[in-house]
Amino acid sequence: MKPIDSFKTLSDQNQFTFTCPIFDATTRMVSCMNLRELVWSGRRPEKRQGCQAALCAGKCPINNIIKRLGVGDYGDPYGSFEPKHGSLRREDLQRIRPVICDERDMKKYEVSARERELIATANDRIDAAMKSAPRTKGAIHIEHDEMPAPRRKPSAPKAAAPAKAGPVAGNDLTTAINNAVKEAA
């Protein structure tokens, strides 16, 4: 497995750009990575408040991209030392689609009304992007509309059979277990 710092995706020289499905804007991957590092280190830049709220909520794909780098067949899909515009992978889009940015994050980062609207309508853009998004080789595909199977209520434990009276030497658990095994045989 490659060391995490050897990926072009994480390099300051990365020239890969993509269209952000949240804010419908062309952005440089390196800008998103740098913003993530600032936010995770506790700094709050005065720009891109909507991005910061999405990052903290998990609606931004950058967190998942970093987690998946170097795992299995994921490779280094978002790194290029030459100018290159690409698409986010389907699996990265699927992970952010169900996420909702809550009001607490919106207030904390002072997200503007326009950015709030873009965050609220992001799933339409994510759905459109997933239709043509490349897939990771061997990745498991899960449709976002599929509902998980309903959980069944656990059945009540069966009542224990009444214990047969047998000799138990003064609360000796070992003797009781041995007697139960003998009776069952």
JSON list of N, CA, C and O in Angstrom, two decimals, residues 61-106:
[
{"chain": "A", "resi": 61, "resn": "PRO", "atom": "N", "xyz": [-17.49, 15.70, -0.59]},
{"chain": "A", "resi": 61, "resn": "PRO", "atom": "CA", "xyz": [-16.85, 14.43, -0.92]},
{"chain": "A", "resi": 61, "resn": "PRO", "atom": "C", "xyz": [-15.39, 14.32, -0.49]},
{"chain": "A", "resi": 61, "resn": "PRO", "atom": "O", "xyz": [-14.83, 13.22, -0.44]},
{"chain": "A", "resi": 62, "resn": "ILE", "atom": "N", "xyz": [-14.75, 15.42, -0.13]},
{"chain": "A", "resi": 62, "resn": "ILE", "atom": "CA", "xyz": [-13.32, 15.41, 0.17]},
{"chain": "A", "resi": 62, "resn": "ILE", "atom": "C", "xyz": [-12.97, 14.46, 1.32]},
{"chain": "A", "resi": 62, "resn": "ILE", "atom": "O", "xyz": [-11.99, 13.73, 1.26]},
{"chain": "A", "resi": 63, "resn": "ASN", "atom": "N", "xyz": [-13.77, 14.45, 2.37]},
{"chain": "A", "resi": 63, "resn": "ASN", "atom": "CA", "xyz": [-13.49, 13.56, 3.51]},
{"chain": "A", "resi": 63, "resn": "ASN", "atom": "C", "xyz": [-13.44, 12.10, 3.07]},
{"chain": "A", "resi": 63, "resn": "ASN", "atom": "O", "xyz": [-12.54, 11.35, 3.45]},
{"chain": "A", "resi": 64, "resn": "ASN", "atom": "N", "xyz": [-14.41, 11.69, 2.27]},
{"chain": "A", "resi": 64, "resn": "ASN", "atom": "CA", "xyz": [-14.46, 10.30, 1.81]},
{"chain": "A", "resi": 64, "resn": "ASN", "atom": "C", "xyz": [-13.33, 9.98, 0.86]},
{"chain": "A", "resi": 64, "resn": "ASN", "atom": "O", "xyz": [-12.79, 8.88, 0.87]},
{"chain": "A", "resi": 65, "resn": "ILE", "atom": "N", "xyz": [-12.96, 10.95, 0.04]},
{"chain": "A", "resi": 65, "resn": "ILE", "atom": "CA", "xyz": [-11.85, 10.74, -0.90]},
{"chain": "A", "resi": 65, "resn": "ILE", "atom": "C", "xyz": [-10.57, 10.46, -0.12]},
{"chain": "A", "resi": 65, "resn": "ILE", "atom": "O", "xyz": [-9.84, 9.51, -0.43]},
{"chain": "A", "resi": 66, "resn": "ILE", "atom": "N", "xyz": [-10.30, 11.25, 0.88]},
{"chain": "A", "resi": 66, "resn": "ILE", "atom": "CA", "xyz": [-9.08, 11.05, 1.67]},
{"chain": "A", "resi": 66, "resn": "ILE", "atom": "C", "xyz": [-9.11, 9.70, 2.38]},
{"chain": "A", "resi": 66, "resn": "ILE", "atom": "O", "xyz": [-8.11, 8.98, 2.40]},
{"chain": "A", "resi": 67, "resn": "LYS", "atom": "N", "xyz": [-10.26, 9.33, 2.93]},
{"chain": "A", "resi": 67, "resn": "LYS", "atom": "CA", "xyz": [-10.37, 8.03, 3.61]},
{"chain": "A", "resi": 67, "resn": "LYS", "atom": "C", "xyz": [-10.09, 6.87, 2.67]},
{"chain": "A", "resi": 67, "resn": "LYS", "atom": "O", "xyz": [-9.52, 5.86, 3.07]},
{"chain": "A", "resi": 68, "resn": "ARG", "atom": "N", "xyz": [-10.50, 7.00, 1.42]},
{"chain": "A", "resi": 68, "resn": "ARG", "atom": "CA", "xyz": [-10.41, 5.88, 0.48]},
{"chain": "A", "resi": 68, "resn": "ARG", "atom": "C", "xyz": [-9.10, 5.82, -0.29]},
{"chain": "A", "resi": 68, "resn": "ARG", "atom": "O", "xyz": [-8.82, 4.80, -0.93]},
{"chain": "A", "resi": 69, "resn": "LEU", "atom": "N", "xyz": [-8.29, 6.85, -0.24]},
{"chain": "A", "resi": 69, "resn": "LEU", "atom": "CA", "xyz": [-7.02, 6.81, -0.97]},
{"chain": "A", "resi": 69, "resn": "LEU", "atom": "C", "xyz": [-6.17, 5.63, -0.51]},
{"chain": "A", "resi": 69, "resn": "LEU", "atom": "O", "xyz": [-6.01, 5.39, 0.68]},
{"chain": "A", "resi": 70, "resn": "GLY", "atom": "N", "xyz": [-5.66, 4.91, -1.44]},
{"chain": "A", "resi": 70, "resn": "GLY", "atom": "CA", "xyz": [-4.78, 3.81, -1.11]},
{"chain": "A", "resi": 70, "resn": "GLY", "atom": "C", "xyz": [-5.46, 2.54, -0.69]},
{"chain": "A", "resi": 70, "resn": "GLY", "atom": "O", "xyz": [-4.80, 1.58, -0.31]},
{"chain": "A", "resi": 71, "resn": "VAL", "atom": "N", "xyz": [-6.79, 2.51, -0.75]},
{"chain": "A", "resi": 71, "resn": "VAL", "atom": "CA", "xyz": [-7.52, 1.31, -0.34]},
{"chain": "A", "resi": 71, "resn": "VAL", "atom": "C", "xyz": [-7.93, 0.53, -1.59]},
{"chain": "A", "resi": 71, "resn": "VAL", "atom": "O", "xyz": [-8.60, 1.06, -2.46]},
{"chain": "A", "resi": 72, "resn": "GLY", "atom": "N", "xyz": [-7.54, -0.71, -1.65]},
{"chain": "A", "resi": 72, "resn": "GLY", "atom": "CA", "xyz": [-7.96, -1.60, -2.74]},
{"chain": "A", "resi": 72, "resn": "GLY", "atom": "C", "xyz": [-7.65, -1.03, -4.11]},
{"chain": "A", "resi": 72, "resn": "GLY", "atom": "O", "xyz": [-6.55, -0.57, -4.38]},
{"chain": "A", "resi": 73, "resn": "ASP", "atom": "N", "xyz": [-8.66, -1.04, -4.99]},
{"chain": "A", "resi": 73, "resn": "ASP", "atom": "CA", "xyz": [-8.51, -0.59, -6.37]},
{"chain": "A", "resi": 73, "resn": "ASP", "atom": "C", "xyz": [-8.81, 0.90, -6.54]},
{"chain": "A", "resi": 73, "resn": "ASP", "atom": "O", "xyz": [-8.98, 1.37, -7.66]},
{"chain": "A", "resi": 74, "resn": "TYR", "atom": "N", "xyz": [-8.91, 1.64, -5.47]},
{"chain": "A", "resi": 74, "resn": "TYR", "atom": "CA", "xyz": [-9.29, 3.05, -5.57]},
{"chain": "A", "resi": 74, "resn": "TYR", "atom": "C", "xyz": [-8.24, 3.85, -6.34]},
{"chain": "A", "resi": 74, "resn": "TYR", "atom": "O", "xyz": [-8.55, 4.70, -7.13]},
{"chain": "A", "resi": 75, "resn": "GLY", "atom": "N", "xyz": [-6.97, 3.57, -6.09]},
{"chain": "A", "resi": 75, "resn": "GLY", "atom": "CA", "xyz": [-5.90, 4.25, -6.82]},
{"chain": "A", "resi": 75, "resn": "GLY", "atom": "C", "xyz": [-5.75, 5.70, -6.41]},
{"chain": "A", "resi": 75, "resn": "GLY", "atom": "O", "xyz": [-5.91, 6.06, -5.26]},
{"chain": "A", "resi": 76, "resn": "ASP", "atom": "N", "xyz": [-5.46, 6.56, -7.40]},
{"chain": "A", "resi": 76, "resn": "ASP", "atom": "CA", "xyz": [-5.25, 7.99, -7.19]},
{"chain": "A", "resi": 76, "resn": "ASP", "atom": "C", "xyz": [-6.03, 8.74, -8.27]},
{"chain": "A", "resi": 76, "resn": "ASP", "atom": "O", "xyz": [-5.45, 9.38, -9.14]},
{"chain": "A", "resi": 77, "resn": "PRO", "atom": "N", "xyz": [-7.37, 8.66, -8.23]},
{"chain": "A", "resi": 77, "resn": "PRO", "atom": "CA", "xyz": [-8.18, 9.13, -9.35]},
{"chain": "A", "resi": 77, "resn": "PRO", "atom": "C", "xyz": [-8.27, 10.65, -9.52]},
{"chain": "A", "resi": 77, "resn": "PRO", "atom": "O", "xyz": [-8.68, 11.11, -10.57]},
{"chain": "A", "resi": 78, "resn": "TYR", "atom": "N", "xyz": [-7.92, 11.40, -8.50]},
{"chain": "A", "resi": 78, "resn": "TYR", "atom": "CA", "xyz": [-8.13, 12.84, -8.56]},
{"chain": "A", "resi": 78, "resn": "TYR", "atom": "C", "xyz": [-6.81, 13.62, -8.55]},
{"chain": "A", "resi": 78, "resn": "TYR", "atom": "O", "xyz": [-6.79, 14.78, -8.15]},
{"chain": "A", "resi": 79, "resn": "GLY", "atom": "N", "xyz": [-5.75, 12.99, -8.99]},
{"chain": "A", "resi": 79, "resn": "GLY", "atom": "CA", "xyz": [-4.46, 13.65, -9.00]},
{"chain": "A", "resi": 79, "resn": "GLY", "atom": "C", "xyz": [-3.91, 13.79, -10.40]},
{"chain": "A", "resi": 79, "resn": "GLY", "atom": "O", "xyz": [-3.97, 12.86, -11.21]},
{"chain": "A", "resi": 80, "resn": "SER", "atom": "N", "xyz": [-3.39, 14.98, -10.72]},
{"chain": "A", "resi": 80, "resn": "SER", "atom": "CA", "xyz": [-2.77, 15.21, -12.02]},
{"chain": "A", "resi": 80, "resn": "SER", "atom": "C", "xyz": [-1.81, 16.39, -11.90]},
{"chain": "A", "resi": 80, "resn": "SER", "atom": "O", "xyz": [-2.18, 17.44, -11.37]},
{"chain": "A", "resi": 81, "resn": "PHE", "atom": "N", "xyz": [-0.60, 16.20, -12.40]},
{"chain": "A", "resi": 81, "resn": "PHE", "atom": "CA", "xyz": [0.36, 17.31, -12.40]},
{"chain": "A", "resi": 81, "resn": "PHE", "atom": "C", "xyz": [0.22, 18.15, -13.66]},
{"chain": "A", "resi": 81, "resn": "PHE", "atom": "O", "xyz": [0.88, 19.16, -13.82]},
{"chain": "A", "resi": 82, "resn": "GLU", "atom": "N", "xyz": [-0.67, 17.75, -14.56]},
{"chain": "A", "resi": 82, "resn": "GLU", "atom": "CA", "xyz": [-1.03, 18.51, -15.76]},
{"chain": "A", "resi": 82, "resn": "GLU", "atom": "C", "xyz": [-2.45, 19.02, -15.57]},
{"chain": "A", "resi": 82, "resn": "GLU", "atom": "O", "xyz": [-3.25, 18.36, -14.91]},
{"chain": "A", "resi": 83, "resn": "PRO", "atom": "N", "xyz": [-2.81, 20.16, -16.15]},
{"chain": "A", "resi": 83, "resn": "PRO", "atom": "CA", "xyz": [-4.20, 20.61, -16.03]},
{"chain": "A", "resi": 83, "resn": "PRO", "atom": "C", "xyz": [-5.16, 19.54, -16.57]},
{"chain": "A", "resi": 83, "resn": "PRO", "atom": "O", "xyz": [-4.99, 19.05, -17.68]},
{"chain": "A", "resi": 84, "resn": "LYS", "atom": "N", "xyz": [-6.13, 19.16, -15.75]},
{"chain": "A", "resi": 84, "resn": "LYS", "atom": "CA", "xyz": [-7.07, 18.12, -16.13]},
{"chain": "A", "resi": 84, "resn": "LYS", "atom": "C", "xyz": [-8.38, 18.36, -15.40]},
{"chain": "A", "resi": 84, "resn": "LYS", "atom": "O", "xyz": [-8.40, 18.53, -14.19]},
{"chain": "A", "resi": 85, "resn": "HIS", "atom": "N", "xyz": [-9.48, 18.34, -16.16]},
{"chain": "A", "resi": 85, "resn": "HIS", "atom": "CA", "xyz": [-10.81, 18.45, -15.56]},
{"chain": "A", "resi": 85, "resn": "HIS", "atom": "C", "xyz": [-11.43, 17.06, -15.60]},
{"chain": "A", "resi": 85, "resn": "HIS", "atom": "O", "xyz": [-11.45, 16.41, -16.64]},
{"chain": "A", "resi": 86, "resn": "GLY", "atom": "N", "xyz": [-11.92, 16.59, -14.48]},
{"chain": "A", "resi": 86, "resn": "GLY", "atom": "CA", "xyz": [-12.50, 15.26, -14.41]},
{"chain": "A", "resi": 86, "resn": "GLY", "atom": "C", "xyz": [-13.78, 15.24, -13.60]},
{"chain": "A", "resi": 86, "resn": "GLY", "atom": "O", "xyz": [-14.27, 16.29, -13.17]},
{"chain": "A", "resi": 87, "resn": "SER", "atom": "N", "xyz": [-14.27, 14.04, -13.40]},
{"chain": "A", "resi": 87, "resn": "SER", "atom": "CA", "xyz": [-15.52, 13.84, -12.65]},
{"chain": "A", "resi": 87, "resn": "SER", "atom": "C", "xyz": [-15.24, 13.09, -11.37]},
{"chain": "A", "resi": 87, "resn": "SER", "atom": "O", "xyz": [-14.31, 12.29, -11.30]},
{"chain": "A", "resi": 88, "resn": "LEU", "atom": "N", "xyz": [-16.07, 13.32, -10.38]},
{"chain": "A", "resi": 88, "resn": "LEU", "atom": "CA", "xyz": [-15.99, 12.54, -9.15]},
{"chain": "A", "resi": 88, "resn": "LEU", "atom": "C", "xyz": [-16.54, 11.15, -9.43]},
{"chain": "A", "resi": 88, "resn": "LEU", "atom": "O", "xyz": [-17.44, 10.97, -10.25]},
{"chain": "A", "resi": 89, "resn": "ARG", "atom": "N", "xyz": [-16.00, 10.17, -8.75]},
{"chain": "A", "resi": 89, "resn": "ARG", "atom": "CA", "xyz": [-16.45, 8.80, -8.94]},
{"chain": "A", "resi": 89, "resn": "ARG", "atom": "C", "xyz": [-17.81, 8.59, -8.30]},
{"chain": "A", "resi": 89, "resn": "ARG", "atom": "O", "xyz": [-18.18, 9.24, -7.33]},
{"chain": "A", "resi": 90, "resn": "ARG", "atom": "N", "xyz": [-18.51, 7.65, -8.89]},
{"chain": "A", "resi": 90, "resn": "ARG", "atom": "CA", "xyz": [-19.87, 7.34, -8.44]},
{"chain": "A", "resi": 90, "resn": "ARG", "atom": "C", "xyz": [-19.91, 7.00, -6.95]},
{"chain": "A", "resi": 90, "resn": "ARG", "atom": "O", "xyz": [-20.80, 7.45, -6.22]},
{"chain": "A", "resi": 91, "resn": "GLU", "atom": "N", "xyz": [-18.96, 6.21, -6.48]},
{"chain": "A", "resi": 91, "resn": "GLU", "atom": "CA", "xyz": [-18.95, 5.79, -5.08]},
{"chain": "A", "resi": 91, "resn": "GLU", "atom": "C", "xyz": [-18.79, 6.99, -4.14]},
{"chain": "A", "resi": 91, "resn": "GLU", "atom": "O", "xyz": [-19.37, 7.01, -3.05]},
{"chain": "A", "resi": 92, "resn": "ASP", "atom": "N", "xyz": [-18.01, 7.98, -4.55]},
{"chain": "A", "resi": 92, "resn": "ASP", "atom": "CA", "xyz": [-17.83, 9.18, -3.72]},
{"chain": "A", "resi": 92, "resn": "ASP", "atom": "C", "xyz": [-19.10, 10.02, -3.70]},
{"chain": "A", "resi": 92, "resn": "ASP", "atom": "O", "xyz": [-19.43, 10.63, -2.68]},
{"chain": "A", "resi": 93, "resn": "LEU", "atom": "N", "xyz": [-19.81, 10.05, -4.80]},
{"chain": "A", "resi": 93, "resn": "LEU", "atom": "CA", "xyz": [-21.07, 10.77, -4.85]},
{"chain": "A", "resi": 93, "resn": "LEU", "atom": "C", "xyz": [-22.16, 10.06, -4.03]},
{"chain": "A", "resi": 93, "resn": "LEU", "atom": "O", "xyz": [-22.94, 10.70, -3.33]},
{"chain": "A", "resi": 94, "resn": "GLN", "atom": "N", "xyz": [-22.18, 8.73, -4.11]},
{"chain": "A", "resi": 94, "resn": "GLN", "atom": "CA", "xyz": [-23.18, 7.97, -3.35]},
{"chain": "A", "resi": 94, "resn": "GLN", "atom": "C", "xyz": [-23.03, 8.18, -1.85]},
{"chain": "A", "resi": 94, "resn": "GLN", "atom": "O", "xyz": [-24.02, 8.22, -1.13]},
{"chain": "A", "resi": 95, "resn": "ARG", "atom": "N", "xyz": [-21.81, 8.32, -1.39]},
{"chain": "A", "resi": 95, "resn": "ARG", "atom": "CA", "xyz": [-21.58, 8.47, 0.05]},
{"chain": "A", "resi": 95, "resn": "ARG", "atom": "C", "xyz": [-22.11, 9.80, 0.59]},
{"chain": "A", "resi": 95, "resn": "ARG", "atom": "O", "xyz": [-22.50, 9.89, 1.74]},
{"chain": "A", "resi": 96, "resn": "ILE", "atom": "N", "xyz": [-22.09, 10.85, -0.24]},
{"chain": "A", "resi": 96, "resn": "ILE", "atom": "CA", "xyz": [-22.52, 12.16, 0.26]},
{"chain": "A", "resi": 96, "resn": "ILE", "atom": "C", "xyz": [-24.00, 12.45, 0.01]},
{"chain": "A", "resi": 96, "resn": "ILE", "atom": "O", "xyz": [-24.57, 13.32, 0.65]},
{"chain": "A", "resi": 97, "resn": "ARG", "atom": "N", "xyz": [-24.61, 11.70, -0.89]},
{"chain": "A", "resi": 97, "resn": "ARG", "atom": "CA", "xyz": [-26.00, 12.00, -1.24]},
{"chain": "A", "resi": 97, "resn": "ARG", "atom": "C", "xyz": [-26.95, 11.98, -0.05]},
{"chain": "A", "resi": 97, "resn": "ARG", "atom": "O", "xyz": [-27.75, 12.89, 0.12]},
{"chain": "A", "resi": 98, "resn": "PRO", "atom": "N", "xyz": [-26.93, 10.98, 0.81]},
{"chain": "A", "resi": 98, "resn": "PRO", "atom": "CA", "xyz": [-27.91, 10.95, 1.90]},
{"chain": "A", "resi": 98, "resn": "PRO", "atom": "C", "xyz": [-27.63, 11.91, 3.06]},
{"chain": "A", "resi": 98, "resn": "PRO", "atom": "O", "xyz": [-28.46, 12.07, 3.94]},
{"chain": "A", "resi": 99, "resn": "VAL", "atom": "N", "xyz": [-26.49, 12.56, 3.04]},
{"chain": "A", "resi": 99, "resn": "VAL", "atom": "CA", "xyz": [-26.09, 13.42, 4.16]},
{"chain": "A", "resi": 99, "resn": "VAL", "atom": "C", "xyz": [-26.86, 14.75, 4.11]},
{"chain": "A", "resi": 99, "resn": "VAL", "atom": "O", "xyz": [-27.05, 15.35, 3.06]},
{"chain": "A", "resi": 100, "resn": "ILE", "atom": "N", "xyz": [-27.26, 15.20, 5.28]},
{"chain": "A", "resi": 100, "resn": "ILE", "atom": "CA", "xyz": [-27.98, 16.48, 5.40]},
{"chain": "A", "resi": 100, "resn": "ILE", "atom": "C", "xyz": [-27.15, 17.39, 6.29]},
{"chain": "A", "resi": 100, "resn": "ILE", "atom": "O", "xyz": [-26.70, 16.99, 7.37]},
{"chain": "A", "resi": 101, "resn": "CYS", "atom": "N", "xyz": [-26.95, 18.62, 5.85]},
{"chain": "A", "resi": 101, "resn": "CYS", "atom": "CA", "xyz": [-26.28, 19.63, 6.69]},
{"chain": "A", "resi": 101, "resn": "CYS", "atom": "C", "xyz": [-27.32, 20.19, 7.64]},
{"chain": "A", "resi": 101, "resn": "CYS", "atom": "O", "xyz": [-28.35, 20.69, 7.21]},
{"chain": "A", "resi": 102, "resn": "ASP", "atom": "N", "xyz": [-27.05, 20.11, 8.92]},
{"chain": "A", "resi": 102, "resn": "ASP", "atom": "CA", "xyz": [-28.04, 20.59, 9.87]},
{"chain": "A", "resi": 102, "resn": "ASP", "atom": "C", "xyz": [-27.86, 22.09, 10.16]},
{"chain": "A", "resi": 102, "resn": "ASP", "atom": "O", "xyz": [-26.86, 22.70, 9.82]},
{"chain": "A", "resi": 103, "resn": "GLU", "atom": "N", "xyz": [-28.87, 22.64, 10.78]},
{"chain": "A", "resi": 103, "resn": "GLU", "atom": "CA", "xyz": [-28.91, 24.07, 11.05]},
{"chain": "A", "resi": 103, "resn": "GLU", "atom": "C", "xyz": [-27.76, 24.52, 11.94]},
{"chain": "A", "resi": 103, "resn": "GLU", "atom": "O", "xyz": [-27.24, 25.63, 11.80]},
{"chain": "A", "resi": 104, "resn": "ARG", "atom": "N", "xyz": [-27.33, 23.67, 12.84]},
{"chain": "A", "resi": 104, "resn": "ARG", "atom": "CA", "xyz": [-26.22, 24.02, 13.73]},
{"chain": "A", "resi": 104, "resn": "ARG", "atom": "C", "xyz": [-24.95, 24.36, 12.93]},
{"chain": "A", "resi": 104, "resn": "ARG", "atom": "O", "xyz": [-24.29, 25.36, 13.20]},
{"chain": "A", "resi": 105, "resn": "ASP", "atom": "N", "xyz": [-24.64, 23.51, 11.93]},
{"chain": "A", "resi": 105, "resn": "ASP", "atom": "CA", "xyz": [-23.46, 23.79, 11.09]},
{"chain": "A", "resi": 105, "resn": "ASP", "atom": "C", "xyz": [-23.66, 25.03, 10.25]},
{"chain": "A", "resi": 105, "resn": "ASP", "atom": "O", "xyz": [-22.73, 25.81, 10.04]},
{"chain": "A", "resi": 106, "resn": "MET", "atom": "N", "xyz": [-24.88, 25.24, 9.76]},
{"chain": "A", "resi": 106, "resn": "MET", "atom": "CA", "xyz": [-25.16, 26.42, 8.94]},
{"chain": "A", "resi": 106, "resn": "MET", "atom": "C", "xyz": [-24.94, 27.70, 9.74]},
{"chain": "A", "resi": 106, "resn": "MET", "atom": "O", "xyz": [-24.36, 28.65, 9.24]}
]
